[in-house]
PDB file of C-alpha atoms in Angstrom:
ATOM      1  CA  UNK A   1      22.318  -6.942  -1.121  1.00  0.00           C
ATOM      2  CA  UNK A   2      21.547  -5.353  -4.472  1.00  0.00           C
ATOM      3  CA  UNK A   3      18.655  -2.922  -4.848  1.00  0.00           C
ATOM      4  CA  UNK A   4      16.769  -3.681  -8.072  1.00  0.00           C
ATOM      5  CA  UNK A   5      14.542  -1.033  -9.619  1.00  0.00           C
ATOM      6  CA  UNK A   6      11.342  -2.326 -11.215  1.00  0.00           C
ATOM      7  CA  UNK A   7       9.870   0.029 -13.816  1.00  0.00           C
ATOM      8  CA  UNK A   8       6.352   0.859 -12.713  1.00  0.00           C
ATOM      9  CA  UNK A   9       3.013   0.999 -14.453  1.00  0.00           C
ATOM     10  CA  UNK A  10      -0.151   3.002 -13.840  1.00  0.00           C
ATOM     11  CA  UNK A  11      -3.615   1.518 -13.397  1.00  0.00           C
ATOM     12  CA  UNK A  12      -6.462   3.800 -14.484  1.00  0.00           C
ATOM     13  CA  UNK A  13      -9.298   1.369 -15.137  1.00  0.00           C
ATOM     14  CA  UNK A  14     -11.902   0.543 -12.456  1.00  0.00           C
ATOM     15  CA  UNK A  15     -10.176   2.593  -9.731  1.00  0.00           C
ATOM     16  CA  UNK A  16     -11.225   5.849  -8.075  1.00  0.00           C
ATOM     17  CA  UNK A  17      -7.700   7.221  -8.356  1.00  0.00           C
ATOM     18  CA  UNK A  18      -4.771   6.143 -10.605  1.00  0.00           C
ATOM     19  CA  UNK A  19      -2.524   3.590  -8.912  1.00  0.00           C
ATOM     20  CA  UNK A  20       1.185   2.917  -9.401  1.00  0.00           C
ATOM     21  CA  UNK A  21       2.019  -0.779  -9.416  1.00  0.00           C
ATOM     22  CA  UNK A  22       4.280  -3.641 -10.434  1.00  0.00           C
ATOM     23  CA  UNK A  23       3.045  -7.224 -10.729  1.00  0.00           C
ATOM     24  CA  UNK A  24       3.988  -9.234  -7.649  1.00  0.00           C
ATOM     25  CA  UNK A  25       5.714 -11.924  -9.723  1.00  0.00           C
ATOM     26  CA  UNK A  26       8.592  -9.496 -10.444  1.00  0.00           C
ATOM     27  CA  UNK A  27       8.919  -8.698  -6.748  1.00  0.00           C
ATOM     28  CA  UNK A  28       8.925 -12.392  -5.790  1.00  0.00           C
ATOM     29  CA  UNK A  29      11.500 -13.321  -8.441  1.00  0.00           C
ATOM     30  CA  UNK A  30      13.885 -10.603  -7.232  1.00  0.00           C
ATOM     31  CA  UNK A  31      13.317 -11.489  -3.582  1.00  0.00           C
ATOM     32  CA  UNK A  32      14.057 -15.186  -4.181  1.00  0.00           C
ATOM     33  CA  UNK A  33      17.355 -14.096  -5.746  1.00  0.00           C
ATOM     34  CA  UNK A  34      18.235 -12.212  -2.543  1.00  0.00           C
ATOM     35  CA  UNK A  35      17.710  -8.838  -4.184  1.00  0.00           C
ATOM     36  CA  UNK A  36      15.829  -5.869  -2.762  1.00  0.00           C
ATOM     37  CA  UNK A  37      12.918  -4.963  -5.086  1.00  0.00           C
ATOM     38  CA  UNK A  38      12.227  -1.246  -5.469  1.00  0.00           C
ATOM     39  CA  UNK A  39       9.162  -0.146  -7.423  1.00  0.00           C
ATOM     40  CA  UNK A  40       9.909   2.891  -9.575  1.00  0.00           C
ATOM     41  CA  UNK A  41       6.644   4.858  -9.935  1.00  0.00           C
ATOM     42  CA  UNK A  42       6.041   6.800 -13.130  1.00  0.00           C
ATOM     43  CA  UNK A  43       6.961  10.459 -12.635  1.00  0.00           C
ATOM     44  CA  UNK A  44       7.699  13.298 -15.055  1.00  0.00           C
ATOM     45  CA  UNK A  45      10.450  15.106 -13.159  1.00  0.00           C
ATOM     46  CA  UNK A  46      13.780  14.060 -14.672  1.00  0.00           C
ATOM     47  CA  UNK A  47      15.665  14.940 -11.487  1.00  0.00           C
ATOM     48  CA  UNK A  48      13.544  12.417  -9.589  1.00  0.00           C
ATOM     49  CA  UNK A  49      14.015   9.766 -12.272  1.00  0.00           C
ATOM     50  CA  UNK A  50      17.761  10.362 -12.239  1.00  0.00           C
ATOM     51  CA  UNK A  51      17.775  10.196  -8.431  1.00  0.00           C
ATOM     52  CA  UNK A  52      16.013   6.826  -8.481  1.00  0.00           C
ATOM     53  CA  UNK A  53      18.557   5.426 -10.924  1.00  0.00           C
ATOM     54  CA  UNK A  54      21.446   6.730  -8.822  1.00  0.00           C
ATOM     55  CA  UNK A  55      20.163   4.838  -5.786  1.00  0.00           C
ATOM     56  CA  UNK A  56      19.667   1.396  -7.321  1.00  0.00           C
ATOM     57  CA  UNK A  57      22.127  -1.260  -8.467  1.00  0.00           C
ATOM     58  CA  UNK A  58      20.234  -2.572 -11.495  1.00  0.00           C
ATOM     59  CA  UNK A  59      16.954  -2.192 -13.361  1.00  0.00           C
ATOM     60  CA  UNK A  60      14.298  -4.575 -14.615  1.00  0.00           C
ATOM     61  CA  UNK A  61      12.210  -3.065 -17.386  1.00  0.00           C
ATOM     62  CA  UNK A  62       8.855  -4.765 -16.854  1.00  0.00           C
ATOM     63  CA  UNK A  63       6.122  -5.826 -19.263  1.00  0.00           C
ATOM     64  CA  UNK A  64       3.073  -3.802 -20.211  1.00  0.00           C
ATOM     65  CA  UNK A  65       1.283  -2.048 -23.053  1.00  0.00           C
ATOM     66  CA  UNK A  66       2.500  -1.525 -26.618  1.00  0.00           C
ATOM     67  CA  UNK A  67       5.295   0.892 -27.434  1.00  0.00           C
ATOM     68  CA  UNK A  68       3.938   3.815 -29.480  1.00  0.00           C
ATOM     69  CA  UNK A  69       4.996   3.365 -33.142  1.00  0.00           C
ATOM     70  CA  UNK A  70       5.934   7.058 -33.278  1.00  0.00           C
ATOM     71  CA  UNK A  71       8.939   6.024 -31.158  1.00  0.00           C
ATOM     72  CA  UNK A  72      10.329   4.096 -34.136  1.00  0.00           C
ATOM     73  CA  UNK A  73       9.067   6.437 -36.861  1.00  0.00           C
ATOM     74  CA  UNK A  74       6.047   4.418 -37.991  1.00  0.00           C
ATOM     75  CA  UNK A  75       2.338   5.136 -38.210  1.00  0.00           C
ATOM     76  CA  UNK A  76       0.140   2.987 -35.936  1.00  0.00           C
ATOM     77  CA  UNK A  77      -1.416  -0.007 -37.683  1.00  0.00           C
ATOM     78  CA  UNK A  78      -5.018  -1.104 -37.201  1.00  0.00           C
ATOM     79  CA  UNK A  79      -4.081  -3.908 -34.797  1.00  0.00           C
ATOM     80  CA  UNK A  80      -1.995  -1.752 -32.449  1.00  0.00           C
ATOM     81  CA  UNK A  81      -2.912  -2.397 -28.819  1.00  0.00           C
ATOM     82  CA  UNK A  82      -3.168  -0.038 -25.873  1.00  0.00           C
ATOM     83  CA  UNK A  83      -0.421   2.581 -25.758  1.00  0.00           C
ATOM     84  CA  UNK A  84       0.707   4.965 -23.015  1.00  0.00           C
ATOM     85  CA  UNK A  85       2.703   8.034 -23.986  1.00  0.00           C
ATOM     86  CA  UNK A  86       3.248   8.658 -20.273  1.00  0.00           C
ATOM     87  CA  UNK A  87       4.846   5.286 -19.688  1.00  0.00           C
ATOM     88  CA  UNK A  88       6.882   5.461 -22.895  1.00  0.00           C
ATOM     89  CA  UNK A  89       8.374   8.776 -21.798  1.00  0.00           C
ATOM     90  CA  UNK A  90       9.224   7.384 -18.362  1.00  0.00           C
ATOM     91  CA  UNK A  91      10.729   4.123 -19.634  1.00  0.00           C
ATOM     92  CA  UNK A  92      12.905   5.821 -22.232  1.00  0.00           C
ATOM     93  CA  UNK A  93      14.233   8.237 -19.604  1.00  0.00           C
ATOM     94  CA  UNK A  94      14.983   5.313 -17.276  1.00  0.00           C
ATOM     95  CA  UNK A  95      17.086   3.659 -19.959  1.00  0.00           C
ATOM     96  CA  UNK A  96      18.789   6.938 -20.863  1.00  0.00           C
ATOM     97  CA  UNK A  97      20.025   7.505 -17.313  1.00  0.00           C
ATOM     98  CA  UNK A  98      20.747   3.840 -16.649  1.00  0.00           C
ATOM     99  CA  UNK A  99      23.002   3.693 -19.710  1.00  0.00           C
ATOM    100  CA  UNK A 100      24.736   6.945 -18.710  1.00  0.00           C
ATOM    101  CA  UNK A 101      25.415   5.484 -15.248  1.00  0.00           C
ATOM    102  CA  UNK A 102      26.270   2.027 -16.648  1.00  0.00           C
ATOM    103  CA  UNK A 103      23.658   0.263 -14.515  1.00  0.00           C
ATOM    104  CA  UNK A 104      22.795  -3.344 -15.500  1.00  0.00           C
ATOM    105  CA  UNK A 105      19.459  -3.589 -17.332  1.00  0.00           C
ATOM    106  CA  UNK A 106      17.193  -6.621 -17.751  1.00  0.00           C
ATOM    107  CA  UNK A 107      14.204  -6.101 -20.058  1.00  0.00           C
ATOM    108  CA  UNK A 108      11.180  -8.414 -20.043  1.00  0.00           C
ATOM    109  CA  UNK A 109       8.529  -8.496 -22.820  1.00  0.00           C
ATOM    110  CA  UNK A 110       7.746  -4.785 -23.311  1.00  0.00           C
ATOM    111  CA  UNK A 111      11.160  -4.255 -21.694  1.00  0.00           C
ATOM    112  CA  UNK A 112      13.093  -5.907 -24.535  1.00  0.00           C
ATOM    113  CA  UNK A 113      11.053  -3.877 -27.010  1.00  0.00           C
ATOM    114  CA  UNK A 114      11.730  -0.560 -25.258  1.00  0.00           C
ATOM    115  CA  UNK A 115      15.445  -1.371 -25.117  1.00  0.00           C
ATOM    116  CA  UNK A 116      15.547  -2.168 -28.838  1.00  0.00           C
ATOM    117  CA  UNK A 117      13.669   0.997 -29.813  1.00  0.00           C
ATOM    118  CA  UNK A 118      15.740   3.191 -27.474  1.00  0.00           C
ATOM    119  CA  UNK A 119      18.899   2.088 -29.261  1.00  0.00           C
ATOM    120  CA  UNK A 120      17.444   2.685 -32.738  1.00  0.00           C
ATOM    121  CA  UNK A 121      15.676  -0.559 -33.594  1.00  0.00           C
ATOM    122  CA  UNK A 122      12.086  -1.088 -34.726  1.00  0.00           C
ATOM    123  CA  UNK A 123       9.182  -3.368 -33.811  1.00  0.00           C
ATOM    124  CA  UNK A 124       6.706  -5.629 -35.532  1.00  0.00           C
ATOM    125  CA  UNK A 125       3.484  -3.896 -34.538  1.00  0.00           C
ATOM    126  CA  UNK A 126       1.302  -7.008 -34.790  1.00  0.00           C
ATOM    127  CA  UNK A 127       2.768 -10.462 -35.387  1.00  0.00           C
ATOM    128  CA  UNK A 128      -0.416 -12.183 -36.678  1.00  0.00           C
ATOM    129  CA  UNK A 129      -0.928  -9.633 -39.463  1.00  0.00           C
ATOM    130  CA  UNK A 130       2.720  -8.944 -40.302  1.00  0.00           C
ATOM    131  CA  UNK A 131       4.304 -12.393 -40.074  1.00  0.00           C
ATOM    132  CA  UNK A 132       3.329 -15.814 -41.394  1.00  0.00           C
ATOM    133  CA  UNK A 133       3.592 -18.065 -38.340  1.00  0.00           C
ATOM    134  CA  UNK A 134       1.865 -21.057 -36.799  1.00  0.00           C
ATOM    135  CA  UNK A 135       3.178 -20.267 -33.315  1.00  0.00           C
ATOM    136  CA  UNK A 136       0.757 -18.669 -30.861  1.00  0.00           C
ATOM    137  CA  UNK A 137       2.715 -15.821 -29.273  1.00  0.00           C
ATOM    138  CA  UNK A 138      -0.177 -14.608 -27.123  1.00  0.00           C
ATOM    139  CA  UNK A 139      -1.130 -17.723 -25.223  1.00  0.00           C
ATOM    140  CA  UNK A 140      -4.393 -18.527 -23.444  1.00  0.00           C
ATOM    141  CA  UNK A 141      -2.807 -21.183 -21.197  1.00  0.00           C
ATOM    142  CA  UNK A 142      -1.986 -20.488 -17.545  1.00  0.00           C
ATOM    143  CA  UNK A 143       0.657 -17.842 -16.932  1.00  0.00           C
ATOM    144  CA  UNK A 144       3.410 -20.221 -15.815  1.00  0.00           C
ATOM    145  CA  UNK A 145       2.902 -22.768 -18.608  1.00  0.00           C
ATOM    146  CA  UNK A 146       5.425 -22.925 -21.458  1.00  0.00           C
ATOM    147  CA  UNK A 147       3.714 -22.902 -24.854  1.00  0.00           C
ATOM    148  CA  UNK A 148       6.521 -22.812 -27.425  1.00  0.00           C
ATOM    149  CA  UNK A 149      10.220 -23.551 -27.763  1.00  0.00           C
ATOM    150  CA  UNK A 150      13.193 -21.297 -28.408  1.00  0.00           C
ATOM    151  CA  UNK A 151      16.693 -21.915 -29.720  1.00  0.00           C
ATOM    152  CA  UNK A 152      19.473 -20.302 -27.697  1.00  0.00           C
ATOM    153  CA  UNK A 153      22.859 -19.201 -29.041  1.00  0.00           C
ATOM    154  CA  UNK A 154      25.742 -20.934 -27.264  1.00  0.00           C
ATOM    155  CA  UNK A 155      27.877 -17.839 -26.796  1.00  0.00           C
ATOM    156  CA  UNK A 156      25.265 -15.929 -24.816  1.00  0.00           C
ATOM    157  CA  UNK A 157      24.376 -14.829 -21.310  1.00  0.00           C
ATOM    158  CA  UNK A 158      21.351 -17.112 -20.995  1.00  0.00           C
ATOM    159  CA  UNK A 159      22.866 -20.268 -22.516  1.00  0.00           C
ATOM    160  CA  UNK A 160      24.333 -21.436 -19.202  1.00  0.00           C
ATOM    161  CA  UNK A 161      20.870 -21.274 -17.617  1.00  0.00           C
ATOM    162  CA  UNK A 162      18.645 -22.499 -20.433  1.00  0.00           C
ATOM    163  CA  UNK A 163      20.845 -24.636 -22.647  1.00  0.00           C
ATOM    164  CA  UNK A 164      20.560 -24.840 -26.432  1.00  0.00           C
ATOM    165  CA  UNK A 165      16.771 -25.323 -26.369  1.00  0.00           C
ATOM    166  CA  UNK A 166      14.201 -24.163 -23.866  1.00  0.00           C
ATOM    167  CA  UNK A 167      10.449 -23.847 -23.453  1.00  0.00           C
ATOM    168  CA  UNK A 168       8.897 -20.473 -22.655  1.00  0.00           C
ATOM    169  CA  UNK A 169       5.541 -18.830 -22.057  1.00  0.00           C
ATOM    170  CA  UNK A 170       4.359 -16.101 -24.421  1.00  0.00           C
ATOM    171  CA  UNK A 171       2.178 -13.015 -23.964  1.00  0.00           C
ATOM    172  CA  UNK A 172       2.903 -10.559 -26.771  1.00  0.00           C
ATOM    173  CA  UNK A 173       1.735  -9.532 -30.219  1.00  0.00           C
ATOM    174  CA  UNK A 174       4.654  -7.182 -30.862  1.00  0.00           C
ATOM    175  CA  UNK A 175       8.301  -8.178 -31.278  1.00  0.00           C
ATOM    176  CA  UNK A 176      11.639  -6.927 -32.532  1.00  0.00           C
ATOM    177  CA  UNK A 177      11.800  -6.226 -36.269  1.00  0.00           C
ATOM    178  CA  UNK A 178      15.016  -4.334 -37.068  1.00  0.00           C
ATOM    179  CA  UNK A 179      17.594  -5.079 -34.393  1.00  0.00           C
ATOM    180  CA  UNK A 180      19.309  -2.107 -32.766  1.00  0.00           C
ATOM    181  CA  UNK A 181      22.976  -1.473 -33.447  1.00  0.00           C
ATOM    182  CA  UNK A 182      25.448  -2.987 -30.944  1.00  0.00           C
ATOM    183  CA  UNK A 183      23.024  -5.782 -29.997  1.00  0.00           C
ATOM    184  CA  UNK A 184      22.963  -9.438 -30.975  1.00  0.00           C
ATOM    185  CA  UNK A 185      20.097 -11.923 -31.055  1.00  0.00           C
ATOM    186  CA  UNK A 186      20.748 -14.745 -28.584  1.00  0.00           C
ATOM    187  CA  UNK A 187      17.462 -16.688 -28.776  1.00  0.00           C
ATOM    188  CA  UNK A 188      14.687 -17.077 -31.340  1.00  0.00           C
ATOM    189  CA  UNK A 189      11.436 -18.965 -31.778  1.00  0.00           C
ATOM    190  CA  UNK A 190      11.201 -21.469 -34.622  1.00  0.00           C
ATOM    191  CA  UNK A 191       9.309 -18.912 -36.734  1.00  0.00           C
ATOM    192  CA  UNK A 192      12.196 -16.448 -36.455  1.00  0.00           C
ATOM    193  CA  UNK A 193      10.629 -14.148 -33.854  1.00  0.00           C
ATOM    194  CA  UNK A 194      13.389 -12.707 -31.645  1.00  0.00           C
ATOM    195  CA  UNK A 195      13.187 -14.030 -28.083  1.00  0.00           C
ATOM    196  CA  UNK A 196      16.379 -12.657 -26.495  1.00  0.00           C
ATOM    197  CA  UNK A 197      18.992  -9.992 -27.177  1.00  0.00           C
ATOM    198  CA  UNK A 198      22.092  -8.754 -25.412  1.00  0.00           C
ATOM    199  CA  UNK A 199      24.380  -5.741 -25.657  1.00  0.00           C
ATOM    200  CA  UNK A 200      27.694  -6.406 -27.385  1.00  0.00           C
ATOM    201  CA  UNK A 201      29.681  -3.801 -25.450  1.00  0.00           C
ATOM    202  CA  UNK A 202      31.681  -5.734 -22.871  1.00  0.00           C
ATOM    203  CA  UNK A 203      31.746  -3.118 -20.126  1.00  0.00           C
ATOM    204  CA  UNK A 204      27.939  -2.875 -20.022  1.00  0.00           C
ATOM    205  CA  UNK A 205      25.219  -5.409 -19.171  1.00  0.00           C
ATOM    206  CA  UNK A 206      21.932  -5.202 -21.053  1.00  0.00           C
ATOM    207  CA  UNK A 207      19.799  -8.313 -21.541  1.00  0.00           C
ATOM    208  CA  UNK A 208      16.291  -8.536 -22.954  1.00  0.00           C
ATOM    209  CA  UNK A 209      13.903 -11.496 -23.218  1.00  0.00           C
ATOM    210  CA  UNK A 210      10.529 -11.573 -24.960  1.00  0.00           C
ATOM    211  CA  UNK A 211       8.855 -14.104 -22.676  1.00  0.00           C
ATOM    212  CA  UNK A 212       7.916 -13.678 -19.000  1.00  0.00           C
ATOM    213  CA  UNK A 213      10.406 -15.612 -16.811  1.00  0.00           C
ATOM    214  CA  UNK A 214       8.984 -13.972 -13.679  1.00  0.00           C
ATOM    215  CA  UNK A 215       5.693 -15.839 -14.255  1.00  0.00           C
ATOM    216  CA  UNK A 216       7.549 -19.155 -14.502  1.00  0.00           C
ATOM    217  CA  UNK A 217      10.279 -18.715 -11.890  1.00  0.00           C
ATOM    218  CA  UNK A 218       8.318 -20.023  -8.879  1.00  0.00           C
ATOM    219  CA  UNK A 219       8.021 -23.456 -10.530  1.00  0.00           C
ATOM    220  CA  UNK A 220      10.933 -23.451 -12.959  1.00  0.00           C
ATOM    221  CA  UNK A 221      14.447 -23.224 -11.524  1.00  0.00           C
ATOM    222  CA  UNK A 222      15.968 -22.319 -14.916  1.00  0.00           C
ATOM    223  CA  UNK A 223      13.832 -19.186 -15.043  1.00  0.00           C
ATOM    224  CA  UNK A 224      14.658 -18.282 -11.453  1.00  0.00           C
ATOM    225  CA  UNK A 225      18.325 -18.744 -12.288  1.00  0.00           C
ATOM    226  CA  UNK A 226      18.055 -15.866 -14.777  1.00  0.00           C
ATOM    227  CA  UNK A 227      17.069 -13.538 -11.924  1.00  0.00           C
ATOM    228  CA  UNK A 228      19.782 -15.026  -9.694  1.00  0.00           C
ATOM    229  CA  UNK A 229      22.323 -14.304 -12.414  1.00  0.00           C
ATOM    230  CA  UNK A 230      21.105 -10.736 -12.917  1.00  0.00           C
ATOM    231  CA  UNK A 231      21.168  -9.919  -9.208  1.00  0.00           C
ATOM    232  CA  UNK A 232      24.663 -11.435  -9.082  1.00  0.00           C
ATOM    233  CA  UNK A 233      25.795  -9.099 -11.871  1.00  0.00           C
ATOM    234  CA  UNK A 234      24.328  -6.134  -9.985  1.00  0.00           C
ATOM    235  CA  UNK A 235      26.082  -7.140  -6.753  1.00  0.00           C
ATOM    236  CA  UNK A 236      29.417  -7.467  -8.531  1.00  0.00           C
ATOM    237  CA  UNK A 237      29.200  -3.829  -9.647  1.00  0.00           C
ATOM    238  CA  UNK A 238      28.430  -2.331  -6.224  1.00  0.00           C
TER     239      UNK A 238
END
C-alpha cells in the first residue's frame, strides 16, 4: 500500500491551543483508494520536513487560505483573503523536497496555486475584481454539489476519468494567472479560469486541480477515480 502525505493546516480560532488538522474528506478519499493517509503537521525544522517526505510515496497538497502575494512578487490587493506565512513556508518546502525526491504530487485548490507559484507562476488575487465572469467560483451550494462545468483537454491525465466535459464544485476566489514554465493547462472553466494543470516532464508526476474532488468523491465515482489513479501512480513508483 502507498503512504500518502496530506499537507496539514493549523487551526487557531476558537481553540485553547493551536491544532494541526486535515479535513476528513481527504483522508476518506485516500482510504477508499486503498492508500494510507498520513497527515503532515506544519513544522519549521527542514530536517523533519525532509524526513516526512522521505517516508511517504506521494503527496496531496490540500486546500486552505490564500497564498501570500509576496510569493509571486505582487502587493496584496484589497480583496485578499486570510494568509498564513507559516503555512506558505511549510508548503513551499514540501514541494521543494518532493520535487528533489521525484515524489508524485497532487494539488487541490490552494494546492494547485502553491504548485504554480513554486515553479514561477502567478495568481489572480481576487477573481470577482480582476476578471469579468458570470461564473460563481465560490459557491454557496452544498460541498459535494457541482456548480459549473469545465472543458478537459484530451491529451491529459484527467481526461480518462472525466471525459471532455465535466461538472465540478468551486470554493476559491484566487486562481492561476501566469502559468508556470514546464506546465500545461489541461482543464478550464468557460470563462477561461484555469481548472487543472500538469507537469510536462515525463519522468515526474505533478497534477493540480482547482476544484475539490475530495468533497465530491463519496458520491461521484469520477472524482474518486482521480484519487484511485493518483494512489496507483504512487504504488507504481515504490
